[in-house]
GROMACS .gro file of C-alpha atoms in nm:
model
   54
    1MET     CA    1   0.747  -7.981  16.124
    2ALA     CA    2   1.000  -8.184  16.350
    3TRP     CA    3   0.789  -8.046  16.636
    4PHE     CA    4   0.555  -8.322  16.589
    5PRO     CA    5   0.692  -8.647  16.447
    6GLU     CA    6   0.358  -8.830  16.478
    7LEU     CA    7   0.237  -8.628  16.171
    8GLY     CA    8   0.351  -8.734  15.839
    9VAL     CA    9   0.491  -8.511  15.623
   10ASN     CA   10   0.475  -8.508  15.228
   11TYR     CA   11   0.759  -8.250  15.132
   12ASP     CA   12   0.627  -8.321  14.741
   13MET     CA   13   0.345  -8.098  14.833
   14TYR     CA   14   0.584  -7.791  14.911
   15PRO     CA   15   0.778  -7.607  14.659
   16ALA     CA   16   1.143  -7.670  14.702
   17ARG     CA   17   1.250  -7.301  14.733
   18LEU     CA   18   1.027  -7.342  15.051
   19LEU     CA   19   1.240  -7.628  15.205
   20PRO     CA   20   1.476  -7.599  15.396
   21GLY     CA   21   1.560  -7.298  15.589
   22CYS     CA   22   1.358  -6.951  15.623
   23ARG     CA   23   1.415  -6.625  15.441
   24ILE     CA   24   1.515  -6.280  15.634
   25PHE     CA   25   1.503  -5.968  15.497
   26ILE     CA   26   1.697  -5.646  15.641
   27HIS     CA   27   1.676  -5.321  15.525
   28THR     CA   28   2.006  -5.119  15.571
   29THR     CA   29   2.089  -4.752  15.490
   30ALA     CA   30   2.395  -4.899  15.289
   31THR     CA   31   2.463  -4.725  14.950
   32SER     CA   32   2.570  -5.036  14.745
   33ASP     CA   33   2.584  -5.410  14.789
   34ARG     CA   34   2.977  -5.415  14.877
   35HIS     CA   35   2.884  -5.213  15.196
   36ALA     CA   36   2.579  -5.408  15.293
   37ARG     CA   37   2.800  -5.737  15.249
   38LEU     CA   38   3.061  -5.584  15.478
   39LEU     CA   39   2.803  -5.477  15.753
   40PHE     CA   40   2.672  -5.839  15.745
   41GLN     CA   41   3.041  -5.980  15.751
   42ALA     CA   42   3.120  -5.763  16.043
   43LEU     CA   43   2.765  -5.867  16.221
   44GLY     CA   44   2.894  -6.224  16.175
   45PHE     CA   45   2.635  -6.350  15.879
   46PRO     CA   46   2.741  -6.622  15.740
   47PHE     CA   47   2.757  -6.614  15.330
   48TYR     CA   48   2.773  -6.938  15.098
   49GLY     CA   49   2.882  -6.948  14.736
   50LYS     CA   50   3.077  -6.777  14.534
   51VAL     CA   51   3.186  -6.384  14.627
   52LYS     CA   52   3.078  -6.145  14.334
   53ASP     CA   53   3.320  -5.862  14.248
   54PHE     CA   54   3.144  -5.519  14.314
   0.00000   0.00000   0.00000
């Protein structure tokens, strides 16, 4: 949307869950959430919010 500044954007038309950002789904062979999180941390993925005990 920022690529075309001449176009007016009405953000009220879009659900809040769609703005801002994007969602990416990655399938791994991790056998638990803990293993998957460790893998993504090693790859440098940022995590926000509280860390849950697995």
